[in-house]
Amino acid sequence: MGTPHIGAEKGDFAKTVLMAGDPLRAKFIAETFLSDVKLVNTVRNALGYTGYYKGKRVSVMASGMGMPSIGIYCYELYNFFDVETIIRIGTCGSYKENINLFDVLICSGACTNSNWIKQYGIDGVYSAISDFELTKKAYDTAHKLGIPTHVGNILSSDNFYNDTTWKKWADMGVMGVEMEAYALYSTAASLNKKALCLLSVTDHFLKEGKATAEERQLNLKKMIEIALEIAE
């Protein structure tokens, strides 16, 4: 059947899809963590794979960068391919002193400076939140695995550069910034589906230092392991 952006057939995707921004990260996850892997999408190089993790059928796919991009892919996965759960696994910059590089953020809610919600005709401010059961499972799994995590609000920003308002968001308790969670959570809510965003801290607004390529890969493995363990 396929869609304009996903060249797959119904049944090619598992009920749970892990979404990474980078197509090569999706490829890395599939080749490193999954068995009996099948490539199910190559349109626009938004690579998608389906395989098995500890006997569970799981898919992983690239979302691209920004809310418009992930919004297209998550809508099509939910609406046309019978996907029930999408877990975003990405990176972020942190605003908070108590959060360190390489910690994992479990995003129970997402703020935004985008007009994303206007498409739904809502005359107000919509609070985009994660699925509670997924959030709790992620927290419990991270605790069991000894992975440092923080649960709270994230900012989904439309701009990567020229961020002059981050201190105001930090004052409101926002943990940090990324670019996709709000669109994912809003789309899931509009379609009565499940969503969660897990983020690895690779940059910091208050502390010096950035993650090296090697450190990013090690830290991402921790986040990916949490996502795979809670996949339904």
PDB file of C-alpha atoms in Angstrom:
ATOM      1  CA  MET A   1       0.000   0.000   0.000  1.00  0.00           C
ATOM      2  CA  GLY A   2       2.547   2.623   1.110  1.00  0.00           C
ATOM      3  CA  THR A   3       2.136   6.351   1.740  1.00  0.00           C
ATOM      4  CA  PRO A   4       3.869   9.383   0.192  1.00  0.00           C
ATOM      5  CA  HIS A   5       6.671   9.016   2.757  1.00  0.00           C
ATOM      6  CA  ILE A   6       6.745   5.340   3.760  1.00  0.00           C
ATOM      7  CA  GLY A   7       7.114   2.635   1.130  1.00  0.00           C
ATOM      8  CA  ALA A   8       5.967  -0.319   3.224  1.00  0.00           C
ATOM      9  CA  GLU A   9       3.028  -2.679   3.397  1.00  0.00           C
ATOM     10  CA  LYS A  10       0.580  -2.983   6.275  1.00  0.00           C
ATOM     11  CA  GLY A  11       2.065  -5.490   8.707  1.00  0.00           C
ATOM     12  CA  ASP A  12       5.672  -4.532   7.932  1.00  0.00           C
ATOM     13  CA  PHE A  13       5.897  -2.501  11.148  1.00  0.00           C
ATOM     14  CA  ALA A  14       5.612  -3.857  14.682  1.00  0.00           C
ATOM     15  CA  LYS A  15       3.102  -2.374  17.133  1.00  0.00           C
ATOM     16  CA  THR A  16       5.975  -0.463  18.784  1.00  0.00           C
ATOM     17  CA  VAL A  17       8.344   1.734  16.755  1.00  0.00           C
ATOM     18  CA  LEU A  18      11.480   3.364  18.128  1.00  0.00           C
ATOM     19  CA  MET A  19      12.126   6.643  16.286  1.00  0.00           C
ATOM     20  CA  ALA A  20      15.614   8.121  16.033  1.00  0.00           C
ATOM     21  CA  GLY A  21      16.247  11.367  14.205  1.00  0.00           C
ATOM     22  CA  ASP A  22      19.247  10.085  12.272  1.00  0.00           C
ATOM     23  CA  PRO A  23      18.720   7.330   9.651  1.00  0.00           C
ATOM     24  CA  LEU A  24      22.176   5.934  10.418  1.00  0.00           C
ATOM     25  CA  ARG A  25      21.262   5.678  14.088  1.00  0.00           C
ATOM     26  CA  ALA A  26      18.175   3.694  13.140  1.00  0.00           C
ATOM     27  CA  LYS A  27      20.418   1.424  11.074  1.00  0.00           C
ATOM     28  CA  PHE A  28      22.853   1.071  13.992  1.00  0.00           C
ATOM     29  CA  ILE A  29      20.051   0.105  16.393  1.00  0.00           C
ATOM     30  CA  ALA A  30      18.622  -2.470  13.997  1.00  0.00           C
ATOM     31  CA  GLU A  31      21.994  -4.064  13.289  1.00  0.00           C
ATOM     32  CA  THR A  32      23.225  -3.957  16.877  1.00  0.00           C
ATOM     33  CA  PHE A  33      20.190  -4.851  18.987  1.00  0.00           C
ATOM     34  CA  LEU A  34      17.698  -6.683  16.770  1.00  0.00           C
ATOM     35  CA  SER A  35      17.701 -10.152  15.230  1.00  0.00           C
ATOM     36  CA  ASP A  36      16.051 -11.389  12.039  1.00  0.00           C
ATOM     37  CA  VAL A  37      16.005  -7.804  10.753  1.00  0.00           C
ATOM     38  CA  LYS A  38      14.072  -6.717   7.668  1.00  0.00           C
ATOM     39  CA  LEU A  39      14.491  -3.344   5.931  1.00  0.00           C
ATOM     40  CA  VAL A  40      10.932  -2.033   5.465  1.00  0.00           C
ATOM     41  CA  ASN A  41      11.423   1.578   4.322  1.00  0.00           C
ATOM     42  CA  THR A  42      13.986   3.490   2.259  1.00  0.00           C
ATOM     43  CA  VAL A  43      11.886   6.412   0.972  1.00  0.00           C
ATOM     44  CA  ARG A  44      13.904   9.660   1.355  1.00  0.00           C
ATOM     45  CA  ASN A  45      16.466   7.540   3.226  1.00  0.00           C
ATOM     46  CA  ALA A  46      14.232   7.573   6.310  1.00  0.00           C
ATOM     47  CA  LEU A  47      15.420   4.048   6.988  1.00  0.00           C
ATOM     48  CA  GLY A  48      12.970   1.731   8.736  1.00  0.00           C
ATOM     49  CA  TYR A  49      13.605  -1.771  10.060  1.00  0.00           C
ATOM     50  CA  THR A  50      11.644  -4.491  11.810  1.00  0.00           C
ATOM     51  CA  GLY A  51      13.206  -7.281  13.839  1.00  0.00           C
ATOM     52  CA  TYR A  52      13.138  -8.986  17.219  1.00  0.00           C
ATOM     53  CA  TYR A  53      14.490  -8.043  20.638  1.00  0.00           C
ATOM     54  CA  LYS A  54      14.346 -10.807  23.261  1.00  0.00           C
ATOM     55  CA  GLY A  55      11.541 -12.413  21.312  1.00  0.00           C
ATOM     56  CA  LYS A  56       9.522  -9.188  20.958  1.00  0.00           C
ATOM     57  CA  ARG A  57       8.813  -7.820  17.488  1.00  0.00           C
ATOM     58  CA  VAL A  58      10.063  -4.234  17.357  1.00  0.00           C
ATOM     59  CA  SER A  59      10.560  -1.647  14.601  1.00  0.00           C
ATOM     60  CA  VAL A  60      12.983   1.249  14.423  1.00  0.00           C
ATOM     61  CA  MET A  61      12.778   4.142  11.981  1.00  0.00           C
ATOM     62  CA  ALA A  62      14.275   7.565  11.323  1.00  0.00           C
ATOM     63  CA  SER A  63      12.126  10.635  11.965  1.00  0.00           C
ATOM     64  CA  GLY A  64      14.339  13.394  10.612  1.00  0.00           C
ATOM     65  CA  MET A  65      14.762  16.701  12.465  1.00  0.00           C
ATOM     66  CA  GLY A  66      12.010  18.983  13.716  1.00  0.00           C
ATOM     67  CA  MET A  67       8.291  18.751  14.394  1.00  0.00           C
ATOM     68  CA  PRO A  68       7.075  18.828  10.775  1.00  0.00           C
ATOM     69  CA  SER A  69       9.266  15.841   9.947  1.00  0.00           C
ATOM     70  CA  ILE A  70       8.417  13.610  12.891  1.00  0.00           C
ATOM     71  CA  GLY A  71       4.804  14.745  12.598  1.00  0.00           C
ATOM     72  CA  ILE A  72       4.532  13.287   9.100  1.00  0.00           C
ATOM     73  CA  TYR A  73       6.119   9.965   9.998  1.00  0.00           C
ATOM     74  CA  CYS A  74       4.328   9.361  13.291  1.00  0.00           C
ATOM     75  CA  TYR A  75       0.946  10.269  11.743  1.00  0.00           C
ATOM     76  CA  GLU A  76       1.457   7.812   8.900  1.00  0.00           C
ATOM     77  CA  LEU A  77       2.747   5.052  11.192  1.00  0.00           C
ATOM     78  CA  TYR A  78      -0.183   5.437  13.585  1.00  0.00           C
ATOM     79  CA  ASN A  79      -2.865   6.009  10.957  1.00  0.00           C
ATOM     80  CA  PHE A  80      -1.898   3.689   8.095  1.00  0.00           C
ATOM     81  CA  PHE A  81       0.350   0.972   9.537  1.00  0.00           C
ATOM     82  CA  ASP A  82      -1.490   0.054  12.759  1.00  0.00           C
ATOM     83  CA  VAL A  83       1.366   1.194  15.013  1.00  0.00           C
ATOM     84  CA  GLU A  84       0.174   1.655  18.599  1.00  0.00           C
ATOM     85  CA  THR A  85       3.284   3.014  20.349  1.00  0.00           C
ATOM     86  CA  ILE A  86       6.130   5.285  19.257  1.00  0.00           C
ATOM     87  CA  ILE A  87       9.131   5.880  21.500  1.00  0.00           C
ATOM     88  CA  ARG A  88      11.370   8.736  20.397  1.00  0.00           C
ATOM     89  CA  ILE A  89      15.026   8.170  21.283  1.00  0.00           C
ATOM     90  CA  GLY A  90      17.046  11.311  20.760  1.00  0.00           C
ATOM     91  CA  THR A  91      19.584  13.757  22.121  1.00  0.00           C
ATOM     92  CA  CYS A  92      19.138  17.099  23.838  1.00  0.00           C
ATOM     93  CA  GLY A  93      20.763  20.010  25.593  1.00  0.00           C
ATOM     94  CA  SER A  94      20.099  20.407  29.321  1.00  0.00           C
ATOM     95  CA  TYR A  95      19.173  23.589  31.189  1.00  0.00           C
ATOM     96  CA  LYS A  96      19.511  22.253  34.748  1.00  0.00           C
ATOM     97  CA  GLU A  97      22.492  22.170  37.112  1.00  0.00           C
ATOM     98  CA  ASN A  98      21.454  18.826  38.635  1.00  0.00           C
ATOM     99  CA  ILE A  99      21.431  17.109  35.226  1.00  0.00           C
ATOM    100  CA  ASN A 100      24.747  15.858  33.864  1.00  0.00           C
ATOM    101  CA  LEU A 101      26.031  14.944  30.439  1.00  0.00           C
ATOM    102  CA  PHE A 102      24.998  11.407  29.499  1.00  0.00           C
ATOM    103  CA  ASP A 103      21.998  11.327  31.885  1.00  0.00           C
ATOM    104  CA  VAL A 104      18.747  10.095  30.334  1.00  0.00           C
ATOM    105  CA  LEU A 105      15.663  12.311  30.396  1.00  0.00           C
ATOM    106  CA  ILE A 106      12.221  10.706  30.506  1.00  0.00           C
ATOM    107  CA  CYS A 107       9.941  13.398  29.113  1.00  0.00           C
ATOM    108  CA  SER A 108       6.590  13.285  30.880  1.00  0.00           C
ATOM    109  CA  GLY A 109       5.548  16.485  29.131  1.00  0.00           C
ATOM    110  CA  ALA A 110       6.606  18.796  26.305  1.00  0.00           C
ATOM    111  CA  CYS A 111       6.404  22.578  25.984  1.00  0.00           C
ATOM    112  CA  THR A 112       6.931  24.354  22.683  1.00  0.00           C
ATOM    113  CA  ASN A 113       7.502  27.685  20.962  1.00  0.00           C
ATOM    114  CA  SER A 114       5.805  26.257  17.869  1.00  0.00           C
ATOM    115  CA  ASN A 115       2.287  26.813  16.506  1.00  0.00           C
ATOM    116  CA  TRP A 116       1.873  23.059  16.037  1.00  0.00           C
ATOM    117  CA  ILE A 117      -1.347  22.823  18.037  1.00  0.00           C
ATOM    118  CA  LYS A 118      -3.159  25.388  15.832  1.00  0.00           C
ATOM    119  CA  GLN A 119      -3.930  22.685  13.256  1.00  0.00           C
ATOM    120  CA  TYR A 120      -6.374  21.089  15.718  1.00  0.00           C
ATOM    121  CA  GLY A 121      -8.441  24.262  16.050  1.00  0.00           C
ATOM    122  CA  ILE A 122      -7.827  24.596  19.787  1.00  0.00           C
ATOM    123  CA  ASP A 123      -8.266  28.121  21.133  1.00  0.00           C
ATOM    124  CA  GLY A 124      -5.792  27.843  23.980  1.00  0.00           C
ATOM    125  CA  VAL A 125      -2.543  26.195  25.066  1.00  0.00           C
ATOM    126  CA  TYR A 126      -2.457  22.405  24.889  1.00  0.00           C
ATOM    127  CA  SER A 127      -0.301  20.476  27.385  1.00  0.00           C
ATOM    128  CA  ALA A 128       1.351  17.646  25.445  1.00  0.00           C
ATOM    129  CA  ILE A 129       2.134  14.702  27.721  1.00  0.00           C
ATOM    130  CA  SER A 130       3.521  11.195  27.425  1.00  0.00           C
ATOM    131  CA  ASP A 131       1.684   7.939  28.052  1.00  0.00           C
ATOM    132  CA  PHE A 132       1.786   7.337  31.824  1.00  0.00           C
ATOM    133  CA  GLU A 133       2.291   3.571  31.699  1.00  0.00           C
ATOM    134  CA  LEU A 134       5.224   3.929  29.275  1.00  0.00           C
ATOM    135  CA  THR A 135       6.717   6.678  31.431  1.00  0.00           C
ATOM    136  CA  LYS A 136       6.498   4.580  34.593  1.00  0.00           C
ATOM    137  CA  LYS A 137       7.915   1.511  32.846  1.00  0.00           C
ATOM    138  CA  ALA A 138      10.823   3.572  31.519  1.00  0.00           C
ATOM    139  CA  TYR A 139      11.567   4.982  34.982  1.00  0.00           C
ATOM    140  CA  ASP A 140      11.369   1.574  36.663  1.00  0.00           C
ATOM    141  CA  THR A 141      13.532  -0.029  33.980  1.00  0.00           C
ATOM    142  CA  ALA A 142      16.189   2.695  34.212  1.00  0.00           C
ATOM    143  CA  HIS A 143      16.268   2.345  38.003  1.00  0.00           C
ATOM    144  CA  LYS A 144      16.651  -1.420  37.683  1.00  0.00           C
ATOM    145  CA  LEU A 145      19.506  -0.999  35.194  1.00  0.00           C
ATOM    146  CA  GLY A 146      21.206   1.688  37.305  1.00  0.00           C
ATOM    147  CA  ILE A 147      20.930   4.348  34.595  1.00  0.00           C
ATOM    148  CA  PRO A 148      20.759   7.969  35.893  1.00  0.00           C
ATOM    149  CA  THR A 149      17.454   9.482  34.760  1.00  0.00           C
ATOM    150  CA  HIS A 150      15.308  12.568  35.318  1.00  0.00           C
ATOM    151  CA  VAL A 151      11.569  12.801  34.703  1.00  0.00           C
ATOM    152  CA  GLY A 152       9.898  16.055  33.730  1.00  0.00           C
ATOM    153  CA  ASN A 153       9.166  18.666  31.090  1.00  0.00           C
ATOM    154  CA  ILE A 154      11.152  19.269  27.907  1.00  0.00           C
ATOM    155  CA  LEU A 155      11.051  22.137  25.406  1.00  0.00           C
ATOM    156  CA  SER A 156      10.397  21.220  21.780  1.00  0.00           C
ATOM    157  CA  SER A 157      11.834  24.175  19.917  1.00  0.00           C
ATOM    158  CA  ASP A 158      11.469  25.248  16.305  1.00  0.00           C
ATOM    159  CA  ASN A 159      14.890  26.910  16.348  1.00  0.00           C
ATOM    160  CA  PHE A 160      18.248  25.252  16.963  1.00  0.00           C
ATOM    161  CA  TYR A 161      20.244  28.494  16.909  1.00  0.00           C
ATOM    162  CA  ASN A 162      19.628  31.934  18.448  1.00  0.00           C
ATOM    163  CA  ASP A 163      17.881  30.639  21.569  1.00  0.00           C
ATOM    164  CA  THR A 164      17.610  33.730  23.780  1.00  0.00           C
ATOM    165  CA  THR A 165      14.804  32.510  26.063  1.00  0.00           C
ATOM    166  CA  TRP A 166      16.266  29.308  27.529  1.00  0.00           C
ATOM    167  CA  LYS A 167      16.747  30.774  31.031  1.00  0.00           C
ATOM    168  CA  LYS A 168      13.044  31.591  31.231  1.00  0.00           C
ATOM    169  CA  TRP A 169      12.168  27.999  30.327  1.00  0.00           C
ATOM    170  CA  ALA A 170      14.692  26.745  32.891  1.00  0.00           C
ATOM    171  CA  ASP A 171      13.082  28.961  35.553  1.00  0.00           C
ATOM    172  CA  MET A 172       9.819  27.126  34.874  1.00  0.00           C
ATOM    173  CA  GLY A 173      11.476  23.778  35.609  1.00  0.00           C
ATOM    174  CA  VAL A 174      11.991  22.672  32.001  1.00  0.00           C
ATOM    175  CA  MET A 175      14.831  20.136  31.878  1.00  0.00           C
ATOM    176  CA  GLY A 176      16.235  21.009  28.470  1.00  0.00           C
ATOM    177  CA  VAL A 177      15.572  21.382  24.773  1.00  0.00           C
ATOM    178  CA  GLU A 178      15.029  19.194  21.707  1.00  0.00           C
ATOM    179  CA  MET A 179      12.910  19.575  18.560  1.00  0.00           C
ATOM    180  CA  GLU A 180      10.315  16.789  18.190  1.00  0.00           C
ATOM    181  CA  ALA A 181       8.490  15.596  21.333  1.00  0.00           C
ATOM    182  CA  TYR A 182       5.587  18.076  21.269  1.00  0.00           C
ATOM    183  CA  ALA A 183       4.510  17.035  17.776  1.00  0.00           C
ATOM    184  CA  LEU A 184       4.814  13.347  18.659  1.00  0.00           C
ATOM    185  CA  TYR A 185       2.752  13.683  21.839  1.00  0.00           C
ATOM    186  CA  SER A 186       0.080  15.828  20.177  1.00  0.00           C
ATOM    187  CA  THR A 187      -0.257  13.478  17.215  1.00  0.00           C
ATOM    188  CA  ALA A 188      -0.508  10.456  19.493  1.00  0.00           C
ATOM    189  CA  ALA A 189      -3.210  12.166  21.564  1.00  0.00           C
ATOM    190  CA  SER A 190      -5.222  13.125  18.473  1.00  0.00           C
ATOM    191  CA  LEU A 191      -5.198   9.515  17.278  1.00  0.00           C
ATOM    192  CA  ASN A 192      -5.642   7.849  20.706  1.00  0.00           C
ATOM    193  CA  LYS A 193      -2.194   6.227  20.514  1.00  0.00           C
ATOM    194  CA  LYS A 194       0.770   5.944  22.905  1.00  0.00           C
ATOM    195  CA  ALA A 195       4.004   7.953  22.847  1.00  0.00           C
ATOM    196  CA  LEU A 196       7.096   8.581  24.939  1.00  0.00           C
ATOM    197  CA  CYS A 197      10.272  10.592  24.404  1.00  0.00           C
ATOM    198  CA  LEU A 198      13.588   9.449  25.899  1.00  0.00           C
ATOM    199  CA  LEU A 199      16.586  11.756  25.514  1.00  0.00           C
ATOM    200  CA  SER A 200      20.305  11.450  26.152  1.00  0.00           C
ATOM    201  CA  VAL A 201      21.967  14.654  27.357  1.00  0.00           C
ATOM    202  CA  THR A 202      24.814  15.411  24.964  1.00  0.00           C
ATOM    203  CA  ASP A 203      25.076  19.191  25.455  1.00  0.00           C
ATOM    204  CA  HIS A 204      24.669  21.517  28.426  1.00  0.00           C
ATOM    205  CA  PHE A 205      23.755  25.190  28.758  1.00  0.00           C
ATOM    206  CA  LEU A 206      25.375  25.562  32.199  1.00  0.00           C
ATOM    207  CA  LYS A 207      28.267  23.115  32.319  1.00  0.00           C
ATOM    208  CA  GLU A 208      31.323  22.947  30.115  1.00  0.00           C
ATOM    209  CA  GLY A 209      32.018  20.030  27.844  1.00  0.00           C
ATOM    210  CA  LYS A 210      30.303  18.228  25.010  1.00  0.00           C
ATOM    211  CA  ALA A 211      29.894  14.546  24.368  1.00  0.00           C
ATOM    212  CA  THR A 212      32.481  13.017  22.060  1.00  0.00           C
ATOM    213  CA  ALA A 213      31.379  10.651  19.307  1.00  0.00           C
ATOM    214  CA  GLU A 214      32.434   7.669  21.418  1.00  0.00           C
ATOM    215  CA  GLU A 215      30.645   8.975  24.521  1.00  0.00           C
ATOM    216  CA  ARG A 216      27.488   9.647  22.511  1.00  0.00           C
ATOM    217  CA  GLN A 217      27.423   6.054  21.293  1.00  0.00           C
ATOM    218  CA  LEU A 218      27.921   4.616  24.800  1.00  0.00           C
ATOM    219  CA  ASN A 219      25.244   6.849  26.302  1.00  0.00           C
ATOM    220  CA  LEU A 220      22.806   6.220  23.479  1.00  0.00           C
ATOM    221  CA  LYS A 221      23.078   2.502  24.145  1.00  0.00           C
ATOM    222  CA  LYS A 222      21.735   3.068  27.671  1.00  0.00           C
ATOM    223  CA  MET A 223      18.745   5.004  26.351  1.00  0.00           C
ATOM    224  CA  ILE A 224      18.121   2.475  23.576  1.00  0.00           C
ATOM    225  CA  GLU A 225      18.198  -0.372  26.076  1.00  0.00           C
ATOM    226  CA  ILE A 226      15.490   1.308  28.159  1.00  0.00           C
ATOM    227  CA  ALA A 227      13.323   1.819  25.051  1.00  0.00           C
ATOM    228  CA  LEU A 228      13.733  -1.774  23.898  1.00  0.00           C
ATOM    229  CA  GLU A 229      12.995  -3.205  27.337  1.00  0.00           C
ATOM    230  CA  ILE A 230       9.674  -1.336  27.579  1.00  0.00           C
ATOM    231  CA  ALA A 231       8.585  -2.021  23.993  1.00  0.00           C
ATOM    232  CA  GLU A 232       5.214  -3.729  24.018  1.00  0.00           C
TER     233      GLU A 232
END
